Short mmCIF file of C-alpha atoms in Angstrom, two decimals:
data_model
loop_
_atom_site.label_atom_id
_atom_site.label_comp_id
_atom_site.label_asym_id
_atom_site.label_seq_id
_atom_site.Cartn_x
_atom_site.Cartn_y
_atom_site.Cartn_z
CA MET A 1322 -148.61 44.16 -119.89
CA ASN A 1323 -147.38 46.01 -122.89
CA THR A 1324 -148.36 44.36 -125.96
CA THR A 1325 -145.59 45.46 -127.99
CA THR A 1326 -143.33 43.28 -125.93
CA PRO A 1327 -142.79 39.63 -126.91
CA THR A 1328 -144.66 36.91 -124.64
CA LYS A 1329 -142.91 36.19 -121.68
CA GLU A 1330 -142.01 32.86 -119.92
CA PHE A 1331 -144.80 32.67 -117.57
CA ASP A 1332 -148.60 33.97 -117.47
CA ILE A 1333 -148.76 34.89 -113.74
CA LEU A 1334 -145.97 34.89 -110.99
CA LEU A 1335 -147.27 34.70 -107.25
CA TYR A 1336 -144.90 36.77 -105.12
CA GLY A 1337 -145.38 36.16 -101.39
CA ALA A 1338 -146.12 32.20 -101.96
CA THR A 1339 -144.86 31.26 -98.29
CA SER A 1340 -147.53 34.01 -97.00
CA PHE A 1341 -151.00 32.92 -95.38
CA VAL A 1342 -153.30 33.61 -98.36
CA GLY A 1343 -150.00 32.73 -100.88
CA LYS A 1344 -150.18 29.24 -99.54
CA ILE A 1345 -153.87 28.91 -100.09
CA MET A 1346 -153.18 30.26 -103.65
CA ILE A 1347 -150.94 27.60 -104.05
CA SER A 1348 -153.19 24.85 -103.30
CA TYR A 1349 -155.78 26.30 -105.56
CA LEU A 1350 -153.64 26.93 -108.33
CA ALA A 1351 -152.09 23.45 -108.09
CA THR A 1352 -155.44 21.97 -108.33
CA TYR A 1353 -156.97 24.01 -111.39
CA ALA A 1354 -157.21 22.44 -114.29
CA GLU A 1355 -160.05 24.55 -116.37
CA GLU A 1356 -157.52 26.21 -118.27
CA THR A 1357 -153.75 26.19 -119.51
CA PHE A 1358 -151.29 28.60 -117.90
CA SER A 1359 -147.86 28.84 -117.04
CA TRP A 1360 -146.60 29.99 -113.69
CA ALA A 1361 -144.00 30.48 -111.11
CA ILE A 1362 -143.88 31.19 -107.57
CA ALA A 1363 -141.27 33.84 -105.51
CA GLY A 1364 -140.65 34.87 -102.02
CA ARG A 1365 -137.68 35.72 -99.59
CA ASP A 1366 -136.77 32.37 -98.16
CA GLU A 1367 -135.86 29.65 -100.61
CA GLN A 1368 -136.08 26.76 -98.05
CA LYS A 1369 -139.81 27.66 -97.28
CA LEU A 1370 -140.72 27.57 -101.16
CA LEU A 1371 -139.02 24.37 -101.48
CA ALA A 1372 -140.73 22.62 -98.40
CA LEU A 1373 -144.28 24.29 -99.85
CA LYS A 1374 -143.18 22.79 -103.68
CA LYS A 1375 -142.79 19.57 -101.99
CA GLU A 1376 -145.86 19.60 -99.82
CA HIS A 1377 -148.20 20.29 -103.24
CA GLY A 1378 -146.12 18.30 -105.63
CA LEU A 1379 -144.92 21.04 -107.74
CA THR A 1380 -141.30 20.08 -108.37
CA SER A 1381 -142.24 21.37 -112.07
CA VAL A 1382 -143.33 24.98 -111.23
CA PRO A 1383 -140.39 27.17 -111.00
CA HIS A 1384 -139.48 29.15 -107.91
CA PHE A 1385 -137.10 32.35 -107.37
CA VAL A 1386 -135.76 34.48 -104.44
CA ALA A 1387 -136.47 38.27 -104.01
CA ASP A 1388 -136.23 40.30 -101.02
CA ALA A 1389 -139.74 42.74 -101.35
CA SER A 1390 -136.85 45.62 -101.30
CA ASP A 1391 -134.40 44.22 -103.75
CA GLU A 1392 -135.21 46.23 -107.01
CA THR A 1393 -132.56 44.53 -109.09
CA ALA A 1394 -134.25 40.79 -108.04
CA LEU A 1395 -137.75 41.97 -108.61
CA THR A 1396 -136.91 43.47 -111.65
CA ALA A 1397 -135.65 40.00 -113.16
CA LEU A 1398 -138.98 38.72 -111.83
CA CYS A 1399 -140.80 40.98 -113.90
CA GLU A 1400 -138.81 40.19 -117.29
CA LYS A 1401 -140.05 36.53 -116.83
CA THR A 1402 -143.77 37.08 -116.34
CA ASN A 1403 -146.90 38.77 -117.67
CA VAL A 1404 -148.66 39.45 -114.23
CA ILE A 1405 -147.43 39.47 -111.13
CA ILE A 1406 -149.30 38.86 -108.11
CA SER A 1407 -148.33 40.26 -104.62
CA THR A 1408 -149.31 39.01 -101.39
CA VAL A 1409 -146.77 40.39 -99.52
CA GLY A 1410 -148.23 42.84 -96.66
CA PRO A 1411 -148.59 45.15 -94.92
CA TYR A 1412 -148.07 46.61 -98.28
CA ALA A 1413 -147.41 50.15 -96.96
CA LEU A 1414 -144.16 48.20 -95.37
CA TYR A 1415 -143.13 46.00 -98.01
CA GLY A 1416 -145.14 46.77 -101.22
CA GLU A 1417 -143.74 49.84 -103.01
CA THR A 1418 -140.65 48.31 -104.59
CA LEU A 1419 -142.91 45.62 -106.43
CA VAL A 1420 -145.29 48.32 -107.72
CA LYS A 1421 -142.35 50.61 -108.72
CA VAL A 1422 -140.83 47.81 -110.86
CA CYS A 1423 -143.69 46.64 -112.68
CA ALA A 1424 -144.71 50.47 -113.50
CA ASN A 1425 -141.52 50.67 -114.84
CA THR A 1426 -140.97 47.61 -116.80
CA GLY A 1427 -144.54 47.14 -118.30
CA THR A 1428 -145.54 44.22 -116.34
CA ASP A 1429 -148.94 43.84 -115.13
CA TYR A 1430 -149.87 43.59 -111.39
CA CYS A 1431 -152.38 42.74 -108.70
CA ASP A 1432 -152.57 42.37 -105.11
CA LEU A 1433 -155.29 42.05 -102.02
CA THR A 1434 -154.13 45.37 -99.95
CA GLY A 1435 -156.53 47.00 -98.45
CA GLU A 1436 -154.58 50.02 -97.26
CA PRO A 1437 -156.16 53.30 -98.81
CA GLN A 1438 -153.37 55.48 -98.05
CA TRP A 1439 -150.66 53.03 -99.61
CA ILE A 1440 -152.59 53.25 -102.60
CA LYS A 1441 -152.95 56.78 -102.73
CA ALA A 1442 -149.16 57.14 -102.32
CA MET A 1443 -148.48 54.64 -105.29
CA LEU A 1444 -151.10 56.27 -107.61
CA ASP A 1445 -149.39 59.59 -107.24
CA LYS A 1446 -146.04 58.38 -107.36
CA TYR A 1447 -146.00 55.73 -110.44
CA GLU A 1448 -149.22 55.97 -112.39
CA PRO A 1449 -147.31 58.09 -115.11
CA GLN A 1450 -144.97 55.30 -115.55
CA ALA A 1451 -147.43 52.79 -115.61
CA GLN A 1452 -149.44 54.71 -118.23
CA ALA A 1453 -146.01 55.04 -120.27
CA SER A 1454 -145.13 51.42 -119.84
CA GLY A 1455 -148.45 49.67 -120.35
CA ALA A 1456 -148.33 48.16 -116.84
CA ARG A 1457 -152.12 47.56 -115.81
CA ILE A 1458 -151.90 47.96 -111.82
CA ILE A 1459 -154.72 46.52 -109.89
CA ASN A 1460 -154.91 46.83 -106.45
CA CYS A 1461 -158.03 45.50 -104.06
CA SER A 1462 -158.44 42.31 -105.70
CA GLY A 1463 -159.80 40.06 -102.85
CA PHE A 1464 -162.54 40.25 -100.66
CA ASP A 1465 -161.72 43.89 -100.68
CA SER A 1466 -162.89 45.17 -103.01
CA ILE A 1467 -164.14 42.82 -105.79
CA PRO A 1468 -167.39 41.79 -104.07
CA SER A 1469 -168.38 45.19 -103.65
CA ASP A 1470 -166.52 46.75 -106.82
CA LEU A 1471 -168.37 44.30 -109.00
CA GLY A 1472 -171.52 44.19 -107.21
CA VAL A 1473 -172.14 47.75 -107.68
CA TYR A 1474 -170.95 47.49 -111.66
CA PHE A 1475 -173.46 44.83 -112.40
CA SER A 1476 -175.96 46.62 -110.32
CA GLN A 1477 -175.75 50.00 -112.29
CA GLN A 1478 -175.32 48.00 -115.77
CA SER A 1479 -178.97 46.34 -114.86
CA ALA A 1480 -180.49 49.65 -113.71
CA ILE A 1481 -179.23 51.17 -116.80
CA GLU A 1482 -180.62 48.34 -119.16
CA LYS A 1483 -184.20 48.91 -117.49
CA THR A 1484 -184.17 52.59 -117.36
CA GLY A 1485 -181.64 54.14 -119.46
CA SER A 1486 -179.81 55.65 -116.50
CA PRO A 1487 -177.95 54.76 -113.54
CA ALA A 1488 -179.43 54.47 -110.01
CA LYS A 1489 -179.01 57.56 -107.69
CA GLN A 1490 -177.92 55.77 -104.94
CA ILE A 1491 -177.07 51.85 -103.94
CA LYS A 1492 -176.46 50.60 -100.16
CA MET A 1493 -174.53 47.71 -99.76
CA ARG A 1494 -175.39 45.51 -96.85
CA VAL A 1495 -173.56 42.46 -95.57
CA TYR A 1496 -176.36 40.45 -94.90
CA LYS A 1497 -174.48 37.07 -93.59
CA ILE A 1498 -170.94 36.74 -93.35
CA LYS A 1499 -168.69 33.97 -91.79
CA GLY A 1500 -165.13 34.34 -91.61
CA ALA A 1501 -161.81 35.35 -89.58
CA ALA A 1502 -159.15 37.25 -89.67
CA SER A 1503 -155.32 36.39 -90.19
CA GLY A 1504 -152.33 38.05 -88.77
CA GLY A 1505 -151.13 39.58 -91.96
CA THR A 1506 -154.61 41.48 -92.36
CA ILE A 1507 -154.40 42.57 -88.72
CA ALA A 1508 -150.89 43.80 -89.21
CA SER A 1509 -152.01 45.71 -92.20
CA MET A 1510 -155.12 47.37 -90.00
CA LEU A 1511 -152.50 48.14 -87.23
CA ASN A 1512 -150.16 49.97 -89.31
CA VAL A 1513 -152.68 51.93 -90.98
CA LEU A 1514 -153.93 52.86 -87.23
CA LYS A 1515 -150.23 53.78 -86.72
CA GLU A 1516 -149.75 55.84 -89.68
CA ALA A 1517 -152.98 58.07 -88.94
CA SER A 1518 -152.17 58.39 -85.24
CA ASP A 1519 -148.67 59.86 -86.44
CA ASN A 1520 -150.00 62.31 -88.87
CA PRO A 1521 -152.93 64.39 -89.02
CA SER A 1522 -152.94 65.18 -92.41
CA LEU A 1523 -153.43 61.44 -93.33
CA ARG A 1524 -156.16 61.20 -90.87
CA LYS A 1525 -158.26 64.22 -92.58
CA LEU A 1526 -157.32 62.30 -96.20
CA LEU A 1527 -158.71 59.14 -95.18
CA VAL A 1528 -162.29 60.49 -94.39
CA ASN A 1529 -162.46 61.62 -97.81
CA PRO A 1530 -164.84 59.24 -99.69
CA TYR A 1531 -163.02 60.44 -102.87
CA MET A 1532 -159.19 60.16 -101.93
CA LEU A 1533 -158.40 57.74 -104.43
CA CYS A 1534 -160.23 59.55 -107.37
CA ASN A 1535 -157.87 61.32 -109.65
CA ALA A 1536 -157.41 65.07 -109.62
CA GLY A 1537 -160.27 67.34 -111.34
CA HIS A 1538 -162.98 64.51 -110.30
CA PRO A 1539 -166.58 65.84 -110.68
CA PHE A 1540 -167.61 64.31 -107.35
CA HIS A 1541 -168.86 66.56 -104.28
CA LEU A 1542 -171.99 64.84 -102.82
CA ARG A 1543 -171.65 64.12 -99.15
CA GLN A 1544 -171.32 60.51 -98.41
CA LYS A 1545 -172.81 58.33 -95.66
CA ASN A 1546 -170.38 57.20 -93.06
CA HIS A 1547 -171.68 54.64 -90.82
CA LYS A 1548 -170.21 55.14 -87.14
CA LYS A 1549 -172.83 53.90 -84.97
CA ALA A 1550 -175.71 51.41 -84.85
CA GLU A 1551 -178.59 52.50 -86.37
CA TYR A 1552 -182.24 51.49 -87.87
CA ASP A 1553 -182.52 51.78 -91.54
CA ASN A 1554 -186.09 52.72 -92.33
CA ASP A 1555 -185.96 52.43 -95.92
CA LEU A 1556 -184.72 48.87 -95.77
CA SER A 1557 -186.58 48.03 -92.44
CA ILE A 1558 -182.90 46.86 -90.79
CA TRP A 1559 -180.72 47.42 -87.87
CA THR A 1560 -177.24 48.41 -89.59
CA MET A 1561 -173.73 48.79 -87.83
CA PRO A 1562 -170.43 49.84 -89.26
CA PHE A 1563 -168.48 47.57 -91.86
CA VAL A 1564 -164.65 47.54 -91.42
CA MET A 1565 -164.20 47.22 -94.91
CA ALA A 1566 -166.31 50.07 -95.88
CA ALA A 1567 -163.44 52.43 -95.59
CA ILE A 1568 -161.52 50.96 -98.78
CA ASN A 1569 -164.56 49.48 -100.68
CA GLU A 1570 -166.15 52.58 -100.65
CA ARG A 1571 -163.24 54.40 -102.34
CA ILE A 1572 -162.73 51.74 -104.79
CA VAL A 1573 -166.17 52.22 -105.83
CA HIS A 1574 -165.97 56.01 -106.45
CA ARG A 1575 -162.97 55.41 -108.54
CA SER A 1576 -164.39 52.84 -110.43
CA ASN A 1577 -167.14 55.68 -110.89
CA GLN A 1578 -164.39 57.82 -112.40
CA LEU A 1579 -162.66 55.30 -114.65
CA LEU A 1580 -165.49 54.23 -116.17
CA GLY A 1581 -166.48 57.51 -117.38
CA THR A 1582 -168.96 58.57 -114.63
CA MET A 1583 -171.07 55.59 -115.72
CA TYR A 1584 -172.82 55.68 -112.14
CA GLY A 1585 -173.53 59.46 -112.38
CA LYS A 1586 -171.90 62.41 -110.97
CA ASP A 1587 -174.26 62.27 -108.00
CA PHE A 1588 -174.09 59.16 -106.98
CA LYS A 1589 -174.52 57.99 -103.22
CA TYR A 1590 -172.96 54.64 -101.98
CA ASP A 1591 -172.39 53.45 -98.68
CA GLU A 1592 -172.04 50.10 -96.94
CA ALA A 1593 -172.73 48.74 -93.59
CA MET A 1594 -173.58 45.34 -91.91
CA SER A 1595 -177.07 44.11 -91.29
CA SER A 1596 -178.73 42.88 -87.90
CA LYS A 1597 -181.73 41.23 -86.87
CA THR A 1598 -181.68 42.91 -83.64
CA ALA A 1599 -180.80 46.68 -82.23
CA SER A 1600 -178.69 44.76 -79.41
CA THR A 1601 -176.12 43.11 -81.58
CA ALA A 1602 -175.91 45.83 -83.62
CA TRP A 1603 -174.96 48.21 -80.73
CA ILE A 1604 -172.69 45.42 -79.11
CA THR A 1605 -170.61 45.06 -82.21
CA THR A 1606 -170.24 48.66 -83.02
CA LEU A 1607 -169.16 49.41 -79.48
CA GLY A 1608 -166.77 46.24 -79.40
CA LEU A 1609 -165.43 47.63 -82.71
CA GLY A 1610 -164.94 51.06 -81.53
CA ALA A 1611 -163.34 49.97 -78.74
CA PHE A 1612 -160.91 48.16 -80.58
CA VAL A 1613 -159.65 50.98 -82.88
CA GLY A 1614 -159.79 53.43 -80.16
CA ALA A 1615 -157.08 51.22 -77.93
CA ALA A 1616 -155.00 50.28 -81.06
CA SER A 1617 -154.84 54.20 -81.79
CA PHE A 1618 -152.37 54.26 -78.78
CA ALA A 1619 -148.82 52.92 -79.61
CA PRO A 1620 -148.53 51.06 -76.39
CA VAL A 1621 -152.14 49.01 -76.78
CA ARG A 1622 -151.02 48.52 -80.51
CA ASN A 1623 -147.88 47.10 -79.29
CA LEU A 1624 -149.07 44.76 -77.06
CA LEU A 1625 -152.21 43.70 -79.27
CA ALA A 1626 -149.56 42.96 -82.00
CA ASN A 1627 -147.11 41.23 -79.81
CA HIS A 1628 -149.20 39.20 -77.43
CA ILE A 1629 -152.95 38.85 -78.27
CA LEU A 1630 -153.60 38.79 -81.79
CA PRO A 1631 -152.58 36.65 -84.68
CA LYS A 1632 -149.38 37.20 -86.27
CA PRO A 1633 -148.33 37.51 -89.89
CA GLY A 1634 -148.45 33.97 -91.09
CA GLU A 1635 -151.04 32.96 -89.01
CA GLY A 1636 -155.04 32.55 -89.52
CA PRO A 1637 -157.92 30.41 -89.99
CA SER A 1638 -158.03 27.03 -89.81
CA VAL A 1639 -158.41 24.83 -93.03
CA ASP A 1640 -162.19 23.77 -91.39
CA ASP A 1641 -162.97 27.66 -90.71
CA GLN A 1642 -161.91 28.55 -94.19
CA GLU A 1643 -163.87 25.75 -95.71
CA ASN A 1644 -166.54 26.54 -93.61
CA GLY A 1645 -166.88 30.42 -94.16
CA MET A 1646 -169.26 32.29 -96.71
CA PHE A 1647 -170.24 35.74 -97.48
CA ASP A 1648 -173.73 37.11 -99.02
CA MET A 1649 -173.69 40.74 -99.61
CA ARG A 1650 -176.87 42.34 -100.90
CA PHE A 1651 -177.10 45.65 -103.10
CA TYR A 1652 -180.20 47.81 -102.84
CA ALA A 1653 -180.82 50.32 -105.47
CA GLU A 1654 -183.48 52.90 -106.16
CA LEU A 1655 -184.14 53.14 -109.68
CA ASN A 1656 -185.34 56.26 -111.47
CA ASN A 1657 -188.51 54.63 -112.12
CA GLY A 1658 -189.46 54.31 -108.60
CA LYS A 1659 -188.59 50.84 -108.09
CA ARG A 1660 -186.08 48.91 -106.21
CA GLN A 1661 -183.43 46.74 -107.64
CA VAL A 1662 -181.63 44.36 -105.16
CA VAL A 1663 -178.49 42.32 -106.56
CA GLN A 1664 -176.85 39.47 -104.42
CA VAL A 1665 -173.00 38.73 -104.22
CA THR A 1666 -172.23 35.57 -102.69
CA GLY A 1667 -169.19 33.63 -102.03
CA ASP A 1668 -168.17 29.86 -100.64
CA LYS A 1669 -165.06 29.53 -98.18
CA ASP A 1670 -163.83 32.10 -95.70
CA PRO A 1671 -164.00 35.49 -97.22
CA GLY A 1672 -160.69 36.89 -96.45
CA TYR A 1673 -159.04 33.73 -97.45
CA GLY A 1674 -160.21 30.92 -98.82
CA SER A 1675 -162.59 32.67 -101.25
CA THR A 1676 -160.03 35.69 -101.40
CA ALA A 1677 -157.47 33.23 -102.51
CA LYS A 1678 -159.57 32.13 -105.53
CA MET A 1679 -160.70 35.83 -106.15
CA LEU A 1680 -157.33 36.98 -106.94
CA SER A 1681 -156.18 33.90 -108.86
CA GLN A 1682 -158.98 34.63 -111.34
CA ALA A 1683 -158.03 38.37 -111.33
CA ALA A 1684 -154.58 37.61 -112.28
CA LEU A 1685 -155.43 35.23 -115.02
CA CYS A 1686 -158.11 37.49 -116.20
CA LEU A 1687 -155.65 40.24 -116.47
CA ALA A 1688 -152.98 38.00 -118.21
CA LYS A 1689 -155.59 36.34 -120.78
CA ASP A 1690 -158.92 38.34 -121.22
CA ILE A 1691 -158.25 42.24 -121.51
CA PRO A 1692 -155.43 42.99 -124.07
CA ASP A 1693 -157.13 45.99 -125.01
CA VAL A 1694 -157.02 47.81 -121.77
CA LYS A 1695 -154.47 50.66 -121.59
CA GLY A 1696 -151.47 50.66 -118.72
CA GLY A 1697 -152.32 52.48 -115.35
CA PHE A 1698 -153.79 51.92 -112.26
CA TRP A 1699 -157.33 50.51 -112.51
CA THR A 1700 -159.67 48.92 -110.17
CA PRO A 1701 -161.42 45.23 -110.56
CA ALA A 1702 -164.79 46.59 -112.10
CA SER A 1703 -163.26 49.49 -114.57
CA ALA A 1704 -160.27 46.71 -116.10
CA LEU A 1705 -161.83 43.14 -115.37
CA GLY A 1706 -165.74 43.79 -115.58
CA ASP A 1707 -167.69 41.34 -117.32
CA ALA A 1708 -164.67 38.94 -117.91
CA LEU A 1709 -164.02 38.49 -114.24
CA ILE A 1710 -167.72 38.11 -113.26
CA HIS A 1711 -167.80 35.10 -115.52
CA ARG A 1712 -164.81 33.72 -114.24
CA LEU A 1713 -165.35 33.95 -110.58
CA GLY A 1714 -168.96 32.64 -111.40
CA LYS A 1715 -167.29 29.59 -113.07
CA HIS A 1716 -164.26 29.21 -111.12
CA ALA A 1717 -164.24 30.87 -107.81
CA GLY A 1718 -167.56 30.22 -106.35
CA VAL A 1719 -168.57 33.78 -106.09
CA PHE A 1720 -172.08 34.74 -107.88
CA ILE A 1721 -173.78 37.98 -108.68
CA LYS A 1722 -177.32 37.94 -109.59
CA GLU A 1723 -180.41 40.02 -109.38
CA LEU A 1724 -182.91 38.87 -106.84
#
């Protein structure tokens, strides 16, 4: 937020309140009483907004109607709030106008996109406006990529404290995870595959681990790209590709640049799922490869979207959300020859129950805790850092600690 402007009516405004994640966030914010804040909700369907307010007893929470492409209506929302949270995806289809308006009006913004090609496009188009207006734009404020981004940030802080220098390499391994995908996440994934299949230059860009770093970045080291099941001799575990690595790794490298290369110019980072057995690793890898390969063809992609996979607005049941969890391990080789292991854990379904809490706390952190951060496109670690780590542990069931 541009701190020279008067305080606005609301601390946070949730745009996309009737989306699958939006509804979970409403439930969380409606019962969140640990601090005082003013908030409102918005979406394109007033009847759905009214029904949502009635369901949660939120008659006193204001609501507003705005279409994702209506620049005038979105500008009016920005005039009312310090921070806008967007859950309207796929962001590549529906997200640009709100980012444009926030960048132009000096309104802080956060979302839960995992679409690297869209983030790159928004950076190229709107970062100068955000820097000029004072708007702090923070993408990837959910399961992708807060646990990864803060896990590396915490690990490197600890490494520097112990040895005086950052770890040259960190490996993140998903130790355990329990969760399911919603229609919105699947729609975003299918759209990335569609864009990549139609655009050879985009396919080339997407494999660049530094694609989200600003021009002139100092990073040139080749990074590990997990494409198959393999045994990690250093950690004595089987590994397999982690679908979120494509966005998480790129956010981590952008954080490194924004933090003044705090992790070093020759920092290596990779993510993978861990497995107890070779058979599980290979079966999972082959299944994921078959899905991505098939979904790269338009007829199969349309069949999956229209008749087989969950549609936007659909997702895990309440029981599945409550019973989900994640446990991620960050293995760092320190310059004193010792290994450091940091654990990031979260309760509830990672992509929905936990993401709703992470995104809510990121927005509140943006609204209340970091007045000195200037306008521009940031990452969770580079803008919110320690303040968000504290919030997540206290209010969101996400804990970061050294083992």
